[in-house]
Coordinates of C-alpha atoms in Angstrom, one line a residue:
Chain A
M730 CA 26.1 -9.3 -27.5
I731 CA 23.0 -7.2 -27.3
G732 CA 19.5 -8.5 -28.3
A733 CA 16.7 -6.5 -30.0
L734 CA 13.2 -7.3 -30.3
E735 CA 10.8 -5.1 -32.6
A736 CA 7.2 -6.2 -31.3
G737 CA 5.1 -5.4 -34.2
G738 CA 1.4 -5.9 -34.7
T739 CA 2.1 -8.5 -37.5
K740 CA 5.5 -9.9 -36.8
M741 CA 7.9 -10.1 -34.0
V742 CA 11.7 -9.1 -35.1
C743 CA 14.3 -10.7 -33.0
A744 CA 17.9 -9.7 -33.6
I745 CA 21.4 -10.2 -32.3
F746 CA 24.2 -7.5 -32.4
S747 CA 27.9 -7.9 -31.7
N748 CA 29.4 -5.8 -29.1
E749 CA 30.6 -3.7 -32.2
G750 CA 27.0 -3.3 -33.5
E751 CA 27.2 -5.7 -36.2
L752 CA 23.8 -7.5 -37.0
I753 CA 24.7 -11.2 -36.6
E754 CA 21.2 -12.7 -36.5
R755 CA 17.8 -11.7 -37.4
V756 CA 14.4 -13.8 -37.3
S757 CA 10.8 -13.2 -37.3
Y758 CA 7.8 -14.7 -36.1
P759 CA 3.9 -13.9 -36.5
T760 CA 2.7 -12.0 -33.7
E761 CA -0.4 -14.3 -33.3
T762 CA -1.0 -14.6 -29.3
P763 CA 1.4 -14.2 -26.4
K764 CA 0.9 -18.0 -25.7
D765 CA 2.1 -19.0 -29.3
V766 CA 5.1 -16.5 -29.8
M767 CA 6.5 -15.6 -26.5
P768 CA 8.1 -19.3 -25.8
K769 CA 9.6 -18.7 -29.6
I770 CA 11.2 -15.2 -28.6
I771 CA 12.3 -16.4 -25.2
D772 CA 14.0 -19.6 -26.7
F773 CA 15.6 -17.5 -29.3
F774 CA 17.1 -15.1 -26.9
K775 CA 18.3 -18.0 -24.7
G776 CA 20.3 -19.6 -27.5
F777 CA 22.6 -16.6 -27.0
P778 CA 24.1 -16.9 -23.4
E779 CA 26.6 -14.0 -24.0
L780 CA 23.7 -11.6 -24.2
K781 CA 24.2 -8.6 -21.9
A782 CA 21.1 -6.6 -22.5
I783 CA 17.8 -6.3 -24.8
G784 CA 16.1 -3.4 -26.3
V785 CA 12.3 -3.9 -26.8
G786 CA 10.3 -1.5 -29.1
S787 CA 6.6 -2.6 -28.9
F788 CA 3.3 -1.9 -30.6
G789 CA 1.0 0.0 -28.3
P790 CA -0.4 1.6 -26.6
I791 CA 2.3 0.4 -23.8
G792 CA 2.9 1.5 -20.3
V793 CA 6.2 3.6 -19.9
N794 CA 5.7 5.4 -16.8
K795 CA 7.2 3.5 -13.7
D796 CA 5.3 5.3 -11.4
I797 CA 2.0 3.6 -12.9
G798 CA 0.9 -0.1 -12.5
T799 CA 1.0 -0.6 -16.2
F800 CA 4.7 -0.2 -16.7
G801 CA 5.9 -3.0 -19.1
Y802 CA 2.3 -3.7 -20.3
I803 CA 0.7 -3.6 -23.7
T804 CA -2.4 -1.9 -22.7
T805 CA -5.5 -1.0 -24.7
T806 CA -4.7 -2.5 -27.8
P807 CA -7.3 -3.7 -30.4
K808 CA -5.6 -7.1 -30.6
L809 CA -7.4 -8.9 -27.8
A810 CA -5.0 -11.5 -26.9
W811 CA -2.4 -8.9 -26.1
Q812 CA -4.5 -6.5 -24.0
H813 CA -3.0 -5.9 -20.8
F814 CA -0.2 -8.6 -21.5
N815 CA 3.1 -7.7 -19.5
L816 CA 5.6 -7.9 -22.4
Y817 CA 8.4 -6.6 -20.4
G818 CA 7.7 -8.5 -17.1
T819 CA 7.5 -11.8 -19.2
L820 CA 11.0 -11.3 -20.9
K821 CA 12.6 -9.9 -17.7
D822 CA 11.4 -13.2 -15.6
A823 CA 12.5 -15.4 -18.4
L824 CA 15.9 -13.9 -19.2
N825 CA 16.8 -11.9 -16.4
L826 CA 18.6 -9.4 -18.2
P827 CA 18.6 -5.3 -18.3
I828 CA 15.9 -4.4 -20.8
A829 CA 15.3 -1.0 -22.7
W830 CA 11.7 -0.6 -23.3
T831 CA 10.0 1.8 -25.3
T832 CA 7.3 2.0 -28.4
D833 CA 8.3 0.5 -31.8
V834 CA 8.1 3.9 -33.3
N835 CA 10.4 5.5 -30.6
A836 CA 12.8 2.7 -31.2
A837 CA 12.6 3.4 -35.1
A838 CA 13.1 7.0 -34.7
Y839 CA 16.3 6.3 -32.3
G840 CA 17.6 4.0 -34.8
E841 CA 17.3 6.6 -37.7
L842 CA 19.0 9.1 -35.3
R843 CA 21.9 6.9 -34.5
Q844 CA 22.5 5.2 -37.7
G845 CA 20.2 6.5 -40.2
A846 CA 18.5 9.6 -41.9
A847 CA 19.0 11.8 -38.8
Q848 CA 22.6 10.9 -38.0
D849 CA 23.7 14.3 -38.1
V850 CA 21.1 16.1 -35.8
K851 CA 19.9 15.7 -32.3
N852 CA 16.0 15.9 -32.7
C853 CA 13.9 14.2 -35.0
I854 CA 10.4 12.6 -35.6
Y855 CA 9.8 9.3 -37.3
L856 CA 6.2 9.0 -38.6
T857 CA 4.8 5.9 -40.2
V858 CA 1.7 6.3 -42.4
G859 CA 0.2 3.0 -43.0
T860 CA -2.8 1.2 -41.7
G861 CA -2.5 3.9 -39.0
V862 CA -0.3 6.7 -38.4
G863 CA 2.3 6.5 -35.4
G864 CA 5.3 8.5 -34.6
G865 CA 8.4 8.3 -32.3
V866 CA 10.1 11.5 -31.1
V867 CA 13.5 12.1 -30.1
V868 CA 14.5 15.3 -28.4
N869 CA 18.2 16.0 -27.6
E870 CA 19.2 12.6 -28.5
N871 CA 16.6 10.8 -26.1
V872 CA 13.3 9.1 -27.1
V873 CA 10.5 11.1 -25.5
E874 CA 8.1 9.7 -22.9
G875 CA 6.1 11.8 -20.3
F876 CA 3.0 10.7 -18.5
A877 CA 2.7 8.1 -21.2
H878 CA 4.3 8.2 -24.8
P879 CA 3.5 10.3 -27.7
E880 CA 0.8 9.5 -29.9
T881 CA 1.6 11.8 -32.8
G882 CA -1.0 10.0 -35.1
H883 CA -3.9 11.6 -33.1
M884 CA -2.8 15.3 -33.8
L885 CA -6.1 17.0 -34.5
L886 CA -6.2 18.8 -38.0
R887 CA -8.2 21.2 -39.9
K888 CA -10.4 19.2 -42.2
H889 CA -10.2 20.3 -45.9
E890 CA -13.4 22.0 -46.8
D891 CA -14.0 19.8 -49.9
D892 CA -13.4 16.6 -47.9
Y893 CA -16.6 15.0 -47.0
Y894 CA -14.9 11.7 -45.6
E895 CA -15.8 11.3 -41.9
G896 CA -12.7 9.7 -40.8
F897 CA -12.2 6.3 -39.3
C898 CA -10.5 6.7 -35.9
P899 CA -13.1 6.0 -33.5
F900 CA -12.2 8.5 -31.2
H901 CA -11.4 11.6 -33.4
D902 CA -12.9 12.4 -36.7
N903 CA -10.0 14.9 -37.4
C904 CA -6.8 13.6 -36.3
V905 CA -4.1 12.8 -38.8
E906 CA -4.8 8.9 -38.5
S907 CA -8.4 9.4 -39.0
L908 CA -7.9 11.5 -42.3
A909 CA -4.5 10.4 -43.8
A910 CA -3.7 6.6 -42.9
G911 CA -4.3 3.9 -45.5
P912 CA -7.8 3.3 -44.5
A913 CA -8.9 6.9 -44.9
I914 CA -7.4 6.9 -48.4
E915 CA -9.4 3.9 -49.3
G916 CA -12.6 4.9 -47.6
R917 CA -12.4 8.5 -49.1
W918 CA -11.7 7.2 -52.8
G919 CA -13.0 3.9 -52.9
K920 CA -9.5 2.4 -53.9
K921 CA -6.4 1.5 -52.4
A922 CA -3.5 4.0 -52.3
I923 CA -1.4 1.9 -54.6
E924 CA -4.4 1.9 -57.2
L925 CA -4.8 5.6 -56.9
A926 CA -0.9 6.6 -57.6
D927 CA -1.8 8.6 -60.8
Q928 CA -4.7 10.7 -59.2
A929 CA -3.3 14.1 -58.4
E930 CA -6.1 15.2 -56.0
V931 CA -5.5 12.3 -53.8
W932 CA -1.9 13.2 -53.0
E933 CA -2.6 16.9 -52.9
L934 CA -5.0 16.4 -50.1
E935 CA -2.8 13.6 -48.4
A936 CA 0.1 16.0 -48.3
D937 CA -2.0 18.9 -46.9
Y938 CA -3.1 16.5 -44.0
L939 CA 0.5 15.4 -43.4
A940 CA 2.1 18.9 -43.7
Q941 CA -0.4 20.2 -41.1
A942 CA 0.6 17.5 -38.6
L943 CA 4.1 18.0 -39.2
Y944 CA 3.9 21.8 -38.9
N945 CA 2.2 21.2 -35.6
Y946 CA 4.9 18.9 -34.5
Y947 CA 7.4 21.7 -35.6
V948 CA 6.0 24.6 -33.6
T949 CA 6.0 22.3 -30.7
L950 CA 9.7 21.0 -30.9
S951 CA 11.6 22.7 -33.5
S952 CA 12.6 19.2 -34.7
E953 CA 15.3 18.9 -37.1
R954 CA 14.2 16.3 -39.2
F955 CA 11.0 14.6 -40.2
I956 CA 11.4 10.9 -41.3
L957 CA 8.3 9.6 -42.9
G958 CA 7.8 5.9 -43.7
G959 CA 5.1 3.3 -43.9
G960 CA 3.1 1.8 -46.7
V961 CA 1.5 5.0 -47.9
M962 CA 4.8 6.9 -48.1
K963 CA 6.0 4.5 -50.7
Q964 CA 4.0 7.0 -52.9
S965 CA 7.2 9.0 -53.2
Q966 CA 5.7 11.7 -55.1
L967 CA 4.2 12.9 -51.6
F968 CA 7.6 14.0 -50.4
P969 CA 7.9 17.1 -52.7
L970 CA 4.2 17.7 -52.2
I971 CA 4.5 17.7 -48.4
R972 CA 7.5 20.0 -48.3
E973 CA 5.5 22.5 -50.6
K974 CA 2.5 22.4 -48.2
F975 CA 4.5 22.7 -45.3
E976 CA 6.2 25.8 -46.8
Q977 CA 2.7 27.3 -47.6
L978 CA 1.6 26.7 -44.0
N979 CA 4.6 28.4 -42.7
N980 CA 3.9 31.3 -45.0
G981 CA 7.2 32.7 -44.3
Y982 CA 6.9 33.0 -40.5
L983 CA 9.6 30.7 -39.2
E984 CA 13.3 30.0 -40.4
L985 CA 13.2 26.4 -41.7
P986 CA 15.9 23.8 -42.5
A987 CA 16.5 23.2 -46.3
L988 CA 13.3 21.2 -47.1
D989 CA 14.8 18.6 -49.0
S990 CA 16.9 17.3 -46.3
F991 CA 14.3 18.3 -43.5
I992 CA 11.4 16.0 -44.6
V993 CA 12.7 12.7 -45.8
P994 CA 12.3 9.0 -46.0
P995 CA 13.9 6.6 -43.6
L996 CA 17.4 5.3 -44.4
L997 CA 17.5 1.9 -42.5
G998 CA 14.3 0.6 -44.1
D999 CA 13.2 -2.4 -42.2
N1000 CA 16.0 -2.5 -39.7
A1001 CA 15.1 1.0 -38.1
G1002 CA 13.2 -0.6 -35.3
I1003 CA 15.9 -3.3 -34.2
T1004 CA 19.0 -0.8 -34.7
G1005 CA 17.0 1.5 -32.2
C1006 CA 16.4 -1.4 -30.0
Y1007 CA 20.2 -2.2 -30.1
E1008 CA 21.0 1.4 -29.5
L1009 CA 18.6 1.9 -26.5
A1010 CA 20.0 -1.4 -24.9
K1011 CA 23.6 -0.2 -25.5
D1012 CA 22.7 3.0 -23.8
L1013 CA 21.3 1.4 -20.8
L1014 CA 24.4 -0.7 -20.3
E1015 CA 26.5 2.4 -20.6
E1016 CA 24.4 4.2 -18.1
A1017 CA 24.6 1.2 -15.7
V1018 CA 28.4 1.4 -15.9
E1019 CA 28.4 5.1 -15.2
N1020 CA 26.3 4.9 -12.2
Chain B
M825 CA 26.2 34.6 -6.7
I826 CA 24.1 33.8 -9.9
G827 CA 22.4 36.7 -12.2
A828 CA 19.2 36.3 -14.2
L829 CA 17.9 38.5 -17.0
E830 CA 14.4 38.2 -18.0
A831 CA 14.4 40.3 -21.3
G832 CA 10.6 41.0 -22.0
G833 CA 9.0 42.9 -24.5
T834 CA 8.1 45.6 -22.1
K835 CA 10.5 45.3 -19.4
M836 CA 13.9 43.9 -18.7
V837 CA 13.9 42.2 -15.2
C838 CA 17.5 41.8 -13.7
A839 CA 18.1 39.6 -10.6
I840 CA 20.6 38.5 -8.3
F841 CA 20.4 35.1 -6.4
S842 CA 22.7 33.9 -3.7
N843 CA 24.6 30.6 -4.1
E844 CA 21.9 29.1 -2.0
G845 CA 19.1 30.2 -4.4
E846 CA 17.8 33.1 -2.4
L847 CA 16.7 36.1 -4.4
I848 CA 18.8 38.9 -3.1
E849 CA 17.9 41.9 -5.6
R850 CA 15.5 42.3 -8.4
V851 CA 15.2 45.6 -10.6
S852 CA 13.4 46.4 -13.7
Y853 CA 14.0 48.7 -16.6
P854 CA 11.8 49.6 -19.4
T855 CA 12.8 47.6 -22.5
E856 CA 12.8 50.8 -24.9
T857 CA 16.0 50.4 -27.1
P858 CA 19.1 48.5 -26.9
K859 CA 21.1 51.8 -26.8
D860 CA 18.9 52.8 -23.7
V861 CA 18.6 49.8 -21.7
M862 CA 21.7 47.8 -22.2
P863 CA 24.0 50.0 -20.4
K864 CA 21.6 50.1 -17.4
I865 CA 21.5 46.2 -17.4
I866 CA 25.3 46.0 -17.6
D867 CA 25.9 48.5 -14.8
F868 CA 23.4 46.4 -12.7
F869 CA 25.4 43.2 -13.2
K870 CA 28.7 44.9 -12.9
G871 CA 27.7 45.9 -9.4
F872 CA 28.0 42.4 -8.1
P873 CA 31.6 41.4 -8.7
E874 CA 30.8 37.9 -7.0
L875 CA 28.6 36.9 -10.0
K876 CA 29.8 33.5 -11.4
A877 CA 27.2 33.1 -14.3
I878 CA 24.1 34.7 -15.7
G879 CA 20.9 33.1 -17.2
V880 CA 19.1 34.9 -19.8
G881 CA 15.4 34.2 -21.0
S882 CA 14.6 36.5 -23.9
F883 CA 11.5 37.5 -25.8
G884 CA 12.0 36.3 -29.4
P885 CA 12.1 34.8 -31.8
I886 CA 16.0 34.5 -30.8
G887 CA 18.7 32.5 -32.4
V888 CA 19.5 29.5 -30.2
N889 CA 21.2 27.1 -32.6
K890 CA 25.1 27.4 -32.3
D891 CA 25.7 26.1 -35.8
I892 CA 23.7 29.3 -37.3
G893 CA 25.2 32.6 -37.3
T894 CA 22.1 34.1 -35.6
F895 CA 22.9 32.5 -32.3
G896 CA 22.3 34.8 -29.2
Y897 CA 20.6 37.3 -31.6
I898 CA 17.0 38.6 -31.1
T899 CA 16.0 38.1 -34.7
T900 CA 12.9 38.8 -36.7
T901 CA 10.9 40.8 -33.7
P902 CA 8.6 43.6 -34.8
K903 CA 10.3 45.6 -32.1
L904 CA 12.5 47.4 -35.0
A905 CA 15.0 48.6 -32.4
W906 CA 15.8 45.1 -31.4
Q907 CA 15.8 43.4 -34.6
H908 CA 18.9 41.3 -35.2
F909 CA 20.4 42.7 -32.1
N910 CA 23.2 40.4 -30.4
L911 CA 21.8 40.4 -26.7
Y912 CA 24.0 37.3 -25.8
G913 CA 27.1 38.7 -27.5
T914 CA 26.8 42.1 -25.9
L915 CA 26.2 40.7 -22.3
K916 CA 29.2 38.3 -23.0
D917 CA 31.5 41.0 -24.2
A918 CA 30.8 43.4 -21.3
L919 CA 30.7 40.9 -18.4
N920 CA 32.9 38.0 -19.6
L921 CA 30.7 35.4 -17.7
P922 CA 29.2 32.2 -18.7
I923 CA 25.7 32.9 -19.9
A924 CA 22.7 30.4 -20.1
W925 CA 20.5 31.5 -23.0
T926 CA 17.2 30.6 -24.0
T927 CA 13.7 32.2 -24.8
D928 CA 11.6 34.0 -21.9
V929 CA 9.0 31.1 -22.2
N930 CA 11.5 28.2 -21.8
A931 CA 13.0 30.1 -18.9
A932 CA 9.5 30.4 -17.1
A933 CA 8.7 26.7 -18.0
Y934 CA 12.0 25.8 -16.5
G935 CA 11.4 28.0 -13.3
E936 CA 8.0 26.3 -13.0
L937 CA 9.5 22.7 -13.4
R938 CA 12.2 23.5 -10.7
Q939 CA 10.6 25.6 -8.1
G940 CA 6.9 26.0 -9.1
A941 CA 3.7 24.1 -10.4
A942 CA 5.6 21.2 -12.0
Q943 CA 8.0 20.5 -9.4
D944 CA 7.1 17.0 -9.0
V945 CA 7.3 16.0 -12.8
K946 CA 9.8 16.0 -15.6
N947 CA 7.9 17.2 -18.4
C948 CA 5.8 20.4 -18.7
I949 CA 4.6 23.1 -21.0
Y950 CA 4.3 26.7 -19.8
L951 CA 1.9 28.6 -22.0
T952 CA 1.3 32.4 -21.7
V953 CA -1.9 33.7 -23.2
G954 CA -1.8 37.4 -23.6
T955 CA -1.1 39.9 -26.4
G956 CA 0.2 36.9 -28.1
V957 CA 0.4 33.1 -27.3
G958 CA 3.9 31.7 -26.4
G959 CA 5.1 28.6 -24.9
G960 CA 8.0 27.1 -23.1
V961 CA 8.6 23.3 -23.4
V962 CA 10.5 21.1 -21.1
V963 CA 11.2 17.5 -21.8
N964 CA 13.0 15.1 -19.4
E965 CA 14.0 18.2 -17.0
N966 CA 15.5 20.1 -20.1
V967 CA 14.4 23.1 -22.1
V968 CA 13.6 22.1 -25.7
E969 CA 15.5 23.7 -28.4
G970 CA 16.0 22.3 -31.8
F971 CA 16.7 24.0 -35.2
A972 CA 15.4 26.7 -33.5
H973 CA 12.9 27.0 -30.4
P974 CA 9.4 26.0 -30.0
E975 CA 6.8 28.6 -31.3
T976 CA 3.8 26.9 -29.6
G977 CA 1.7 30.0 -30.2
H978 CA 1.6 28.9 -33.9
M979 CA -0.2 25.5 -33.4
L980 CA -2.7 25.3 -36.2
L981 CA -6.1 24.7 -35.1
R982 CA -9.8 23.8 -36.4
K983 CA -11.7 26.9 -36.5
H984 CA -15.0 26.7 -34.8
E985 CA -17.8 26.7 -37.4
D986 CA -19.7 29.5 -35.9
D987 CA -16.6 31.8 -35.6
Y988 CA -16.4 34.2 -38.2
Y989 CA -13.4 36.1 -36.7
E990 CA -10.6 36.0 -39.3
G991 CA -7.5 36.0 -37.0
F992 CA -4.9 38.5 -36.3
C993 CA -1.7 36.7 -37.0
P994 CA -0.2 38.1 -40.2
F995 CA 1.2 34.4 -41.0
H996 CA -1.5 32.0 -40.0
D997 CA -5.3 32.5 -40.0
N998 CA -5.9 29.5 -37.7
C999 CA -3.0 29.2 -35.1
V1000 CA -3.8 29.5 -31.4
E1001 CA -2.3 32.8 -31.2
S1002 CA -4.4 34.3 -34.0
L1003 CA -7.7 32.8 -32.6
A1004 CA -7.3 32.9 -29.0
A1005 CA -4.7 35.7 -27.8
G1006 CA -6.1 38.9 -26.2
P1007 CA -6.3 40.9 -29.6
A1008 CA -8.3 37.9 -31.0
I1009 CA -10.9 38.2 -28.2
E1010 CA -11.3 41.8 -28.6
G1011 CA -11.3 41.6 -32.3
R1012 CA -13.9 39.1 -32.1
W1013 CA -16.3 40.5 -29.7
G1014 CA -15.5 44.2 -29.8
K1015 CA -14.5 44.4 -26.1
K1016 CA -11.4 43.5 -24.0
A1017 CA -11.3 40.2 -22.3
I1018 CA -11.8 41.9 -18.7
E1019 CA -15.1 43.4 -20.0
L1020 CA -16.4 40.2 -21.3
A1021 CA -15.7 38.1 -18.0
D1022 CA -19.7 37.1 -17.5
Q1023 CA -20.2 36.2 -21.2
A1024 CA -20.2 32.4 -21.4
E1025 CA -19.9 32.1 -24.9
V1026 CA -16.6 34.0 -25.2
W1027 CA -15.0 31.6 -22.7
E1028 CA -16.4 28.5 -24.2
L1029 CA -14.9 29.3 -27.5
E1030 CA -11.6 30.5 -25.9
A1031 CA -11.4 27.3 -23.8
D1032 CA -12.2 25.2 -27.1
Y1033 CA -9.1 26.7 -28.8
L1034 CA -6.8 26.4 -25.8
A1035 CA -7.9 22.9 -25.4
Q1036 CA -7.2 22.0 -29.1
A1037 CA -4.0 23.6 -28.8
L1038 CA -3.1 21.7 -25.6
Y1039 CA -4.4 18.3 -26.9
N1040 CA -1.9 18.6 -29.8
Y1041 CA 0.9 19.3 -27.6
Y1042 CA -0.1 16.4 -25.5
V1043 CA -0.3 13.9 -28.2
T1044 CA 3.3 15.0 -29.4
L1045 CA 5.1 14.9 -26.0
S1046 CA 2.7 13.3 -23.5
S1047 CA 3.6 16.3 -21.2
E1048 CA 2.9 15.7 -17.5
R1049 CA 1.7 19.2 -16.9
F1050 CA 0.2 22.4 -18.6
I1051 CA 0.8 25.6 -16.7
L1052 CA -1.2 28.4 -18.3
G1053 CA -0.5 32.0 -17.4
G1054 CA -0.7 35.6 -19.0
G1055 CA -3.3 38.2 -18.8
V1056 CA -6.2 36.2 -20.8
M1057 CA -5.7 33.3 -18.1
K1058 CA -6.7 35.8 -15.3
Q1059 CA -10.1 34.8 -16.3
S1060 CA -9.9 31.9 -14.0
Q1061 CA -13.2 30.3 -15.2
L1062 CA -11.2 29.2 -18.0
F1063 CA -9.4 26.4 -16.2
P1064 CA -12.4 24.1 -15.6
L1065 CA -13.7 24.9 -19.1
I1066 CA -10.4 24.0 -20.8
R1067 CA -10.0 20.7 -18.6
E1068 CA -13.6 19.6 -19.6
K1069 CA -12.9 20.5 -23.5
F1070 CA -9.7 18.6 -23.2
E1071 CA -11.3 15.7 -22.1
Q1072 CA -14.0 15.8 -24.7
L1073 CA -11.4 16.0 -27.3
N1074 CA -9.6 12.9 -26.0
N1075 CA -13.0 11.3 -26.2
G1076 CA -11.9 8.4 -23.9
Y1077 CA -8.8 7.5 -26.1
L1078 CA -5.5 8.3 -24.1
E1079 CA -5.1 7.8 -20.3
L1080 CA -4.7 11.1 -18.8
P1081 CA -3.4 12.5 -15.6
A1082 CA -5.9 13.8 -13.1
L1083 CA -7.2 17.0 -14.9
D1084 CA -7.2 19.3 -11.9
S1085 CA -3.5 18.8 -11.4
F1086 CA -2.9 18.5 -15.1
I1087 CA -3.9 21.9 -16.5
V1088 CA -2.9 24.4 -13.8
P1089 CA -2.0 28.1 -13.2
P1090 CA 1.7 29.2 -12.5
L1091 CA 3.1 29.1 -9.0
L1092 CA 5.8 31.6 -9.3
G1093 CA 3.8 34.4 -10.6
D1094 CA 6.2 37.2 -11.8
N1095 CA 9.1 35.3 -10.8
A1096 CA 8.8 32.1 -13.0
G1097 CA 11.1 33.8 -15.6
I1098 CA 14.0 34.8 -13.3
T1099 CA 13.8 31.4 -11.3
G1100 CA 14.2 29.7 -14.6
C1101 CA 17.1 31.8 -15.5
Y1102 CA 18.7 31.4 -12.3
E1103 CA 18.3 27.5 -12.5
L1104 CA 19.6 27.4 -15.9
A1105 CA 22.8 29.3 -15.1
K1106 CA 23.2 27.1 -12.1
D1107 CA 23.0 24.1 -14.4
L1108 CA 25.6 25.7 -16.8
L1109 CA 28.0 26.1 -13.7
E1110 CA 27.5 22.6 -12.6
E1111 CA 28.2 21.1 -16.0
A1112 CA 31.4 23.1 -16.4
V1113 CA 32.5 21.6 -13.0
E1114 CA 31.6 18.0 -14.3
N1115 CA 33.3 18.3 -17.8

């Protein structure tokens, strides 16, 4: 059996998969504080003595670089109770199992690559557009980590000349999170995204910003697929608009994949994260056997 | 022995390395047309019957996706004689050797990673800023290719509000090539970069655009090192300015590597490309042995 933990900002999803990859059990607990929730998570996994490994995809920022003292920690999150909490180490100490460790969005990207909307390719980006913007990056079938992990929500954009909204990211007035996440829509137009569904200018502008971000990821990586999820993307009229703006930005320069199958919604829905965690833990076990 | 061909827009550099990686021979021919130069290149390599493989890094755009008919071709280059020329296939037919095939800038990035300014890390971007802007991308010790190859010179930027220069890229008025390559400097200020060395405002603006591009690559990949070469970067006053602007753009958000060893010049100089070609061909031979 293989365990999966999607450690999200609002809930902790714990799951158990069979060796054949079947989802056997799935529970979730409110994220609250480490003191409240960690014992529940540990008890849950201890209930499965056949577990061979666990995959963890965590909200961030997290430490992923083994050469730096913050490996395994949730670092500078605004959730005070979780700041500088050693999530990896706490699980390792309690469960003594191999643990695959990455960001929640990297796990979701990997889940979609292995079993979802990017099964037929090797390179994808999973972007979630909700209360913030975050993205997971897969290159050549591996999740990307470097000095730290991708922070695709902070891609800097050209602000639209008619857009007087000042952005809500405390660090960047023109990053995609600052201009296109849910709070930006509400801040700019005075209503929530869901109440603006029939306002064409809202989605034109939103699509423009998201297309700029995708174009910049594309020139960097030549990704084969962009998977867009999160609350804002429930406005599915965005998909054709983003494709159209992407093509306009390209202006005939680069050869592109067929747009309808290039910029797409997720296939795995709420299970993208735990599926990716399972797949990463399985890879870890396979690597251990090979070495 | 292993061969290397750096197919550049102005010259074709052919090299021979010993099995131990020593550079034994290095010649170059003007790029001219395929009809002129291909026989010279082929004759050169045929002079070394002990060759076991060749690595090729080519100017582009080139086809790198084996699922598409353009694999191995130089595709939509403005150099008419080279448009839709099957460089890989021509070499393969003439020499019948294993050939590693990627872009010139990917090869240079890989050369710097294996033997140059990024030897101590696994993730780097090599950006050349000259008559155009091009970049090679290495993630987890592999050159990046996806649907096509990276086109990092076309990263879209926020234009500076005081900058009235309209850009020279025929496709994008605000990509880094359009705003920061040599012709942009000359177009904006009316003189070549080298004649503007003492004009502080020229380099402030140049550093601002290059830092924007680097920041956007960084949020996508968390690269551990940026290596900046090419004619414009001979203005070495740019390095401290770019580091400073990069830090300003980050605005305290992301933890960064120490800036002095993060944004750096190349170490291999004119040999970055052929070194990368050699290393890629060596990898190809090693993979063949493993499989």
